[in-house]
PDB file of C-alpha atoms in Angstrom:
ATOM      1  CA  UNK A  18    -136.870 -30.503  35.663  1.00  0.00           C
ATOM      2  CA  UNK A  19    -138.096 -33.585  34.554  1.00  0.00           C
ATOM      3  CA  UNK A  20    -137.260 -34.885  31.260  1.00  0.00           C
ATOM      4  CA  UNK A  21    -139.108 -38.213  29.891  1.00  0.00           C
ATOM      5  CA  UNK A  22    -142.012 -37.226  32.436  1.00  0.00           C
ATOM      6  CA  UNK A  23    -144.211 -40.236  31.978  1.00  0.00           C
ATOM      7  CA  UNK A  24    -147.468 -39.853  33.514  1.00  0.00           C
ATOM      8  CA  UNK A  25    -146.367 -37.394  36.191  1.00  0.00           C
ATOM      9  CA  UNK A  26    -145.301 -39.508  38.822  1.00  0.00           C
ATOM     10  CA  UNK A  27    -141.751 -38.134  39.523  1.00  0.00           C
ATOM     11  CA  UNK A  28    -142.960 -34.289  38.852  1.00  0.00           C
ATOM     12  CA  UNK A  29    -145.902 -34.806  41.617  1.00  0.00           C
ATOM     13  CA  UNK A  30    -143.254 -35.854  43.871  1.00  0.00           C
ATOM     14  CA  UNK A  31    -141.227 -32.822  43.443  1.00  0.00           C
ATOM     15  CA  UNK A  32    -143.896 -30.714  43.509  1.00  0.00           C
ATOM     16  CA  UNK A  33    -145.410 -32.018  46.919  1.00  0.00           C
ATOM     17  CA  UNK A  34    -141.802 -31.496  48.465  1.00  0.00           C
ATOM     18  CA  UNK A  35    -141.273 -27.928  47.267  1.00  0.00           C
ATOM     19  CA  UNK A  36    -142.328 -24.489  48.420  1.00  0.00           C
ATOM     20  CA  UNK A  37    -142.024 -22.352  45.552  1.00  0.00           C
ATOM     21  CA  UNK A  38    -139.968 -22.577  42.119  1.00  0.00           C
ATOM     22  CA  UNK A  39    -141.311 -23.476  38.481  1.00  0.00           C
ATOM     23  CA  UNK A  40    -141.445 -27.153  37.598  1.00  0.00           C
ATOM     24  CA  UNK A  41    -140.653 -27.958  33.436  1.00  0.00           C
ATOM     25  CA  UNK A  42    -141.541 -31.447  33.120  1.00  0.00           C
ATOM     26  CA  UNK A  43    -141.154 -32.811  29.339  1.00  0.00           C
ATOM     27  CA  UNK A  44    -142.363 -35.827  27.657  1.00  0.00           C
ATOM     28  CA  UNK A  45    -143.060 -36.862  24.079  1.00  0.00           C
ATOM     29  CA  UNK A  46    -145.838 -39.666  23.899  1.00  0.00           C
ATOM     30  CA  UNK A  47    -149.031 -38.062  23.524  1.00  0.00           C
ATOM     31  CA  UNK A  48    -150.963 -40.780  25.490  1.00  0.00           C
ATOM     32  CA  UNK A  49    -148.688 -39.870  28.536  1.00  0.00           C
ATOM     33  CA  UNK A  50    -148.410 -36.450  27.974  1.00  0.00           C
ATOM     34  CA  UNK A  51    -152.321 -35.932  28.241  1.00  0.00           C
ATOM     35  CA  UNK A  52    -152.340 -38.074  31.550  1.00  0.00           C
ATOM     36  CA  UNK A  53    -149.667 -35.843  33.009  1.00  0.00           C
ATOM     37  CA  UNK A  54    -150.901 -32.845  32.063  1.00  0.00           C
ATOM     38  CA  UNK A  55    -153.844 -33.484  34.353  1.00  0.00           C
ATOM     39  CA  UNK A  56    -152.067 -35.313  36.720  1.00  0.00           C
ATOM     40  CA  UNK A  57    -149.167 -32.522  37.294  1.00  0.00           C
ATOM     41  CA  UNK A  58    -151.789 -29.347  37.042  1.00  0.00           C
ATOM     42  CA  UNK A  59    -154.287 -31.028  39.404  1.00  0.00           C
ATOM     43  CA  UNK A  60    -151.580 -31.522  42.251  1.00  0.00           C
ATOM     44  CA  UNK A  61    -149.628 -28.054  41.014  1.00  0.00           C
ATOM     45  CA  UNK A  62    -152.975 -25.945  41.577  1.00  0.00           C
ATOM     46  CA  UNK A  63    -153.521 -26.858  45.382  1.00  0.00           C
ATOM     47  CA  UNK A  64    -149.378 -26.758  46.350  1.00  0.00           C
ATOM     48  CA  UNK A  65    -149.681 -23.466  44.581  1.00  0.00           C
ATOM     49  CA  UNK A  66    -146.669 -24.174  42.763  1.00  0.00           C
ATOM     50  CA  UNK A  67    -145.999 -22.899  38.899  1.00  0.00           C
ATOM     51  CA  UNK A  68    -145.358 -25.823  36.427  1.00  0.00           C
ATOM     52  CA  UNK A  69    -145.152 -26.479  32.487  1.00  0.00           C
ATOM     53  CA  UNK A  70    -145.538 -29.522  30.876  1.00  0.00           C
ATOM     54  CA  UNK A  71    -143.433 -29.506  27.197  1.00  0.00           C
ATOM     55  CA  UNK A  72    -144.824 -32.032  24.803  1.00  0.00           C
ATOM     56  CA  UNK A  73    -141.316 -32.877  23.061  1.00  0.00           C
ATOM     57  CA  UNK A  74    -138.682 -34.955  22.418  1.00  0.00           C
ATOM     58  CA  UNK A  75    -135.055 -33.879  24.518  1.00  0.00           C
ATOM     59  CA  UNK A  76    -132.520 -33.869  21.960  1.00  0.00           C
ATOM     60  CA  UNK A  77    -128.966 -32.135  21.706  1.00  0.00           C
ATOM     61  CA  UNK A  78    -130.618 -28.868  19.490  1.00  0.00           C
ATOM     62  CA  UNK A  79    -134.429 -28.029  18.758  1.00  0.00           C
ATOM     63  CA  UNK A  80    -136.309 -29.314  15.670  1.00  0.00           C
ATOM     64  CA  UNK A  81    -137.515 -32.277  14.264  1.00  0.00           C
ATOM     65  CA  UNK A  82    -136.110 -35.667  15.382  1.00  0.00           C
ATOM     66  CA  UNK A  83    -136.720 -39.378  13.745  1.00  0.00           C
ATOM     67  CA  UNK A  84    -137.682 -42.103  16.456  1.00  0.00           C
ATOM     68  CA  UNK A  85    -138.494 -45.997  16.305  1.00  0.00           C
ATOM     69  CA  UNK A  86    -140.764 -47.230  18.645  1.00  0.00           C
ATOM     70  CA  UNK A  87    -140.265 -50.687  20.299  1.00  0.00           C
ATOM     71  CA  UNK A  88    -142.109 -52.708  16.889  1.00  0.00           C
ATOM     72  CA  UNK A  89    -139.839 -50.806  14.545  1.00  0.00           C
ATOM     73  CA  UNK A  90    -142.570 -48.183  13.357  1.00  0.00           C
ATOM     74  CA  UNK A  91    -140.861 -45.231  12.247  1.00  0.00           C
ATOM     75  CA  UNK A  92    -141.920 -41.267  14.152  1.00  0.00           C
ATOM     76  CA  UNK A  93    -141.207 -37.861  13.798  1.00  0.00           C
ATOM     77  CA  UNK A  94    -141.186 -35.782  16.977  1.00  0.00           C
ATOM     78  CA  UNK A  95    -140.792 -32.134  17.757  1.00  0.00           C
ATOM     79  CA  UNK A  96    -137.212 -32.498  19.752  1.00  0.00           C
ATOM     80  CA  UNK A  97    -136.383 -29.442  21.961  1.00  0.00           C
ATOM     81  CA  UNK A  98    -132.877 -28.591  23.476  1.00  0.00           C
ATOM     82  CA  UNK A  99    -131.100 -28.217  26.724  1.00  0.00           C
ATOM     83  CA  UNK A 100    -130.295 -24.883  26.544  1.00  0.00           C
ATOM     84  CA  UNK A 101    -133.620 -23.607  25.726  1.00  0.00           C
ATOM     85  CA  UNK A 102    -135.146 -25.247  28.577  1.00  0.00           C
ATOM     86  CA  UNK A 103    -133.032 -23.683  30.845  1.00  0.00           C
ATOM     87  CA  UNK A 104    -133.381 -20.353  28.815  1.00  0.00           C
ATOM     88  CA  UNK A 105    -137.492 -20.908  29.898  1.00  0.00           C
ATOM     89  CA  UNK A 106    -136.436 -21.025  33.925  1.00  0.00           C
ATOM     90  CA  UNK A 107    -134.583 -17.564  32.905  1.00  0.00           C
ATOM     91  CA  UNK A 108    -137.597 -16.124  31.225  1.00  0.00           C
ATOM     92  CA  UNK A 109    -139.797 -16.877  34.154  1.00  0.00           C
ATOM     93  CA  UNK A 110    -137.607 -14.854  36.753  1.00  0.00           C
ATOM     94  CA  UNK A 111    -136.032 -18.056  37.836  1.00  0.00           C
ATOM     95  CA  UNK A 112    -132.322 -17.926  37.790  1.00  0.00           C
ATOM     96  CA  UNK A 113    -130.131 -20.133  35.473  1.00  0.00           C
ATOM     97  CA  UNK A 114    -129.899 -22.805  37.678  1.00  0.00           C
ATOM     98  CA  UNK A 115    -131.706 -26.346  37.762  1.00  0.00           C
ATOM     99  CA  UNK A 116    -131.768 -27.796  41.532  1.00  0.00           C
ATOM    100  CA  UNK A 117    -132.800 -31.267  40.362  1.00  0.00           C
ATOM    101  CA  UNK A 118    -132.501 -32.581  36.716  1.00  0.00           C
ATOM    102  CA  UNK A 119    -134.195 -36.261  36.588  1.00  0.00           C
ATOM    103  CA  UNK A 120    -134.244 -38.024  33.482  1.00  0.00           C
ATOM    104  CA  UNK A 121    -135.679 -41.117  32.351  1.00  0.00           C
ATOM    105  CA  UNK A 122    -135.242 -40.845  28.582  1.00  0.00           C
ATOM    106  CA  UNK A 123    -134.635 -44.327  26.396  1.00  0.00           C
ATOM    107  CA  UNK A 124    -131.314 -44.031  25.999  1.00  0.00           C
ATOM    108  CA  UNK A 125    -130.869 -40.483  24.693  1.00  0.00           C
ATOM    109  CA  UNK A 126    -129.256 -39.668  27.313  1.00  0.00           C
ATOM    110  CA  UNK A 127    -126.027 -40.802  25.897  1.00  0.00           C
ATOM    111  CA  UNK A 128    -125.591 -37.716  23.226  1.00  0.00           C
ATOM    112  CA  UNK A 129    -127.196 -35.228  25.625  1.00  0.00           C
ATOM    113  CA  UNK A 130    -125.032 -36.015  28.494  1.00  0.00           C
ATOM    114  CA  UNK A 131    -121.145 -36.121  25.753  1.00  0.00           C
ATOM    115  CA  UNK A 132    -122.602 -34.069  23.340  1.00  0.00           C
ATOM    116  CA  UNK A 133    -122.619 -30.029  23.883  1.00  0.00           C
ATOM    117  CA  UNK A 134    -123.213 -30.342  27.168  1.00  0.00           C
ATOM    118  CA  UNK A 135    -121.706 -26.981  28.605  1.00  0.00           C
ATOM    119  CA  UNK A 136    -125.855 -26.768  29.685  1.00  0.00           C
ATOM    120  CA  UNK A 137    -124.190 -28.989  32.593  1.00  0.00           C
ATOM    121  CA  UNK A 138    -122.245 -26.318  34.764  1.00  0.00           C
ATOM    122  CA  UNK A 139    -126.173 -25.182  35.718  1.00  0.00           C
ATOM    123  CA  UNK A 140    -127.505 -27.927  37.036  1.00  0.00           C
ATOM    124  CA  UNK A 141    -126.614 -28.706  40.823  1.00  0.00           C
ATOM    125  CA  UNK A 142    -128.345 -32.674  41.181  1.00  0.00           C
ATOM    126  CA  UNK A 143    -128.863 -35.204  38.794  1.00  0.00           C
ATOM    127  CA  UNK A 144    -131.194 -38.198  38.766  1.00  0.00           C
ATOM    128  CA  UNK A 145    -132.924 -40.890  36.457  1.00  0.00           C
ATOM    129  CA  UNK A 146    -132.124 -43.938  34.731  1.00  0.00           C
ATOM    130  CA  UNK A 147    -129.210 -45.126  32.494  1.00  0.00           C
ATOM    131  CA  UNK A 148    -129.822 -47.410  29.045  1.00  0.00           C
ATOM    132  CA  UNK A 149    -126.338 -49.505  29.077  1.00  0.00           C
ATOM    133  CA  UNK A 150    -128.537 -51.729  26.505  1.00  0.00           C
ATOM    134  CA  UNK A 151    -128.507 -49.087  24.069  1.00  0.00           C
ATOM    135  CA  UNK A 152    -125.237 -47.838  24.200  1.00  0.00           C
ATOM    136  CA  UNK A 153    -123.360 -50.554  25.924  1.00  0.00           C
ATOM    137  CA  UNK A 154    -120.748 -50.691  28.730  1.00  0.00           C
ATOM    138  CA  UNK A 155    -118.218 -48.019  26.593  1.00  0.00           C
ATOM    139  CA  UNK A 156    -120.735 -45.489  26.579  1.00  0.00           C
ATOM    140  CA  UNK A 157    -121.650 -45.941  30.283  1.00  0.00           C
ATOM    141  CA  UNK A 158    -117.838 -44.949  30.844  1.00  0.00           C
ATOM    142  CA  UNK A 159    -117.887 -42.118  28.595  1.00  0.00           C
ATOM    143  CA  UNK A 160    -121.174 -40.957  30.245  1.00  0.00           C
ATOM    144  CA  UNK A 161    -119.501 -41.001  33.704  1.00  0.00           C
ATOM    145  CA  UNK A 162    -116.037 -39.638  32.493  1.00  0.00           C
ATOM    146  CA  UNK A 163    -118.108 -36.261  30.990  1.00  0.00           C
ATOM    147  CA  UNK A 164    -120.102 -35.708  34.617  1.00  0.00           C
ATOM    148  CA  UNK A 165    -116.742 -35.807  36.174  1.00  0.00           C
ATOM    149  CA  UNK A 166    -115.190 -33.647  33.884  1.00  0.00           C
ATOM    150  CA  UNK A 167    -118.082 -31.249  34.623  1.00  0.00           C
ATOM    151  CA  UNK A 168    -117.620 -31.422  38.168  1.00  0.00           C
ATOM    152  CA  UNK A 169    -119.967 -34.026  38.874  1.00  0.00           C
ATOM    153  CA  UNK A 170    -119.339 -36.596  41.803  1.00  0.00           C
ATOM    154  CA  UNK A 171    -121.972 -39.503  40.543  1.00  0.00           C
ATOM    155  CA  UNK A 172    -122.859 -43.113  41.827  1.00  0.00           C
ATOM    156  CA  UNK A 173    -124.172 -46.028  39.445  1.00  0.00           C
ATOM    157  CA  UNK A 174    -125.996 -48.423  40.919  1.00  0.00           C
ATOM    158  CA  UNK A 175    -127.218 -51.245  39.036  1.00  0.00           C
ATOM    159  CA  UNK A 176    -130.533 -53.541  40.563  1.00  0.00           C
ATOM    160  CA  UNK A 177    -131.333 -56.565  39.176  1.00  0.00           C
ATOM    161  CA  UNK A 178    -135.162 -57.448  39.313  1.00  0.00           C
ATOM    162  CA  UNK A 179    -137.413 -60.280  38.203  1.00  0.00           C
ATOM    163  CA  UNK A 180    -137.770 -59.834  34.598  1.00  0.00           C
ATOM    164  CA  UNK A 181    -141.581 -60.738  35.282  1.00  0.00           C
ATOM    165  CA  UNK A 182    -141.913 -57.922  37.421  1.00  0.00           C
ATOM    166  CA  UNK A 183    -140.343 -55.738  35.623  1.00  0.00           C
ATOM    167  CA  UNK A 184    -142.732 -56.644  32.474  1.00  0.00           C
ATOM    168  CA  UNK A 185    -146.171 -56.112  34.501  1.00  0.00           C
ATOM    169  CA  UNK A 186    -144.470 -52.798  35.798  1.00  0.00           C
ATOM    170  CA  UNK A 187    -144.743 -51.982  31.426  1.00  0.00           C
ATOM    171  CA  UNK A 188    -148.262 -53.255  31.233  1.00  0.00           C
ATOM    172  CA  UNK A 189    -149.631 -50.887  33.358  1.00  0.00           C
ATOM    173  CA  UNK A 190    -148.092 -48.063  30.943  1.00  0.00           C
ATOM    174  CA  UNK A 191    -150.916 -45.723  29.299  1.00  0.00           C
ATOM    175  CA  UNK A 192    -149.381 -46.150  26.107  1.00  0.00           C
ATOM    176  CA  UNK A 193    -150.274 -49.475  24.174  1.00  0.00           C
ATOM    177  CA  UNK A 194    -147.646 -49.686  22.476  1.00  0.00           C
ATOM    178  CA  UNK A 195    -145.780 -50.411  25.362  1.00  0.00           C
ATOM    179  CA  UNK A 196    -148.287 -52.460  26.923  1.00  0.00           C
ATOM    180  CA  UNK A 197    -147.966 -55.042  23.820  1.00  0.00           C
ATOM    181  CA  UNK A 198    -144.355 -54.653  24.436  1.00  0.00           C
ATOM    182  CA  UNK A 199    -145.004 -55.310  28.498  1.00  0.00           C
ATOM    183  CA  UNK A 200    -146.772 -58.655  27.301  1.00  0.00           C
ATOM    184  CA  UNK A 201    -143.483 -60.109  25.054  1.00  0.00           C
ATOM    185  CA  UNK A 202    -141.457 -58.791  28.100  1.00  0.00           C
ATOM    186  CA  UNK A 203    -143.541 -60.970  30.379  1.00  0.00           C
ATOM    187  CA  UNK A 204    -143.400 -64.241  27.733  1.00  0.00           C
ATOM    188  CA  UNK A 205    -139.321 -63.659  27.865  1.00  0.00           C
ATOM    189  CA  UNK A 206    -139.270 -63.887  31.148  1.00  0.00           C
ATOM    190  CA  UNK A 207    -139.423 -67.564  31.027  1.00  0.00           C
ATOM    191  CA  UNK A 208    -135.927 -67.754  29.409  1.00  0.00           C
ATOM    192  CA  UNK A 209    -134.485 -64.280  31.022  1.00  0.00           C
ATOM    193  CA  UNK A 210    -135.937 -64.401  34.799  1.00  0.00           C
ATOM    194  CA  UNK A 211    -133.892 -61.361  35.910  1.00  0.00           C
ATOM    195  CA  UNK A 212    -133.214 -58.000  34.129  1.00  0.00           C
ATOM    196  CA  UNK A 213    -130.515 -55.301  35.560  1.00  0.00           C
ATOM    197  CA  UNK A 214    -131.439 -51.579  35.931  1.00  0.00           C
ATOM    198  CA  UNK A 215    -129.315 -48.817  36.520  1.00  0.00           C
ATOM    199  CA  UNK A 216    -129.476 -45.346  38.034  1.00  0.00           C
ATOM    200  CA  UNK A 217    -127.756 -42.657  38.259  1.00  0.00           C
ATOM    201  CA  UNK A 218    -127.027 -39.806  41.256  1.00  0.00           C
ATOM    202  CA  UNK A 219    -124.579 -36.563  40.647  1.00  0.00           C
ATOM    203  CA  UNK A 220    -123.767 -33.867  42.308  1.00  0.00           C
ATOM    204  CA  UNK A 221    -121.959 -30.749  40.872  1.00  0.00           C
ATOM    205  CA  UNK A 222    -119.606 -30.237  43.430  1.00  0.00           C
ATOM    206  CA  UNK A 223    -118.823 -26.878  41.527  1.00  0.00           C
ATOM    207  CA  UNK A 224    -122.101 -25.657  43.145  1.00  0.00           C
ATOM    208  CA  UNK A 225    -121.946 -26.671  46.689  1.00  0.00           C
TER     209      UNK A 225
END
């Protein structure tokens, strides 16, 4: 599963190392949601492999969610849950189990990781990016402190890049929103040269 899917890049990965299973790769920008439709399907058709591509927001329960973009400009976006992703795996004859949850998701993945998150004792690896900026170095803790009380052994590991670089990486985002927001990345750069990143890996040793 691949939640804040971009333009496909991640979920054309997984699906060019996998023999069989159902890919559910989710992401709520329209401008990359149409580029990863065709991206994923294209690459999905000749592996033979069975994939669907959500057009929503992730969010602790389904609905309707209020977002800002990076300029302040208020949205409204379908959000769906957890639980009913999972339930869609189920549906499809696939077990209950997620193999590989990655997640790259603007910081929301603070209240889905503390907040109801029983979804976790049915996922065996976890992947993506953390948002420290958004929720700062107490909910980083808290973040860790409910994996491992899920039975999650995880690793943070924080990289710090060239702000620059990390700027021109935004430009080239299919969304121009972001690209406007690549370009004041790139001017800050000449006060901030380096910017830290941080990942995440977990494994739920309950499901070795």
């Amino acid at each position: 599963m691949d939640l804040g899917a971009h333009i496909g890049v991640f979920t054309i990965l997984i699906i060019n190392n996998m023999d069989d299973g159902l890919v559910l790769a989710v992401e709520p920008i329209i401008y990359n949601y149409i580029l990863a439709v065709n991206n994923i399907l294209n690459n999905a058709i000749k592996r033979n492999i069975k994939v669907k591509v959500v057009q929503k927001a992730i969010d602790i329960a389904d609905g309707v969610i209020k977002t800002l973009d990076w300029a302040g400009f208020r949205n409204y976006a379908e959000s769906i849950s957890m639980n009913t992703l999972i339930n869609i795996f189920e549906q499809k004859g696939y077990g209950e189990y997620i193999d590989l949850l990655k997640m790259d998701i603007e910081g929301a993945e603070y209240y889905l990781l503390t907040h109801d998150n029983q979804w976790l004792k049915r996922v065996k690896i976890i992947v993506g990016e953390l948002h420290p900026y958004v929720y700062g170095k107490t909910g980083l803790i808290k973040i860790y402190e409910s994996l491992k009380s899920n039975g999650f052994r995880c690793f943070i590991v924080e990289r710090r890049v060239p702000n620059l670089h990390y700027a021109l990486s935004i430009v080239k985002n299919s969304n121009p929103y972001m690209v406007l927001f690549g370009v004041w990345r790139s001017l800050t750069a000449l006060f901030i040269p380096y910017v830290s990143l941080n990942y995440l890996y977990c494994v739920n040793l309950k499901m070795d």
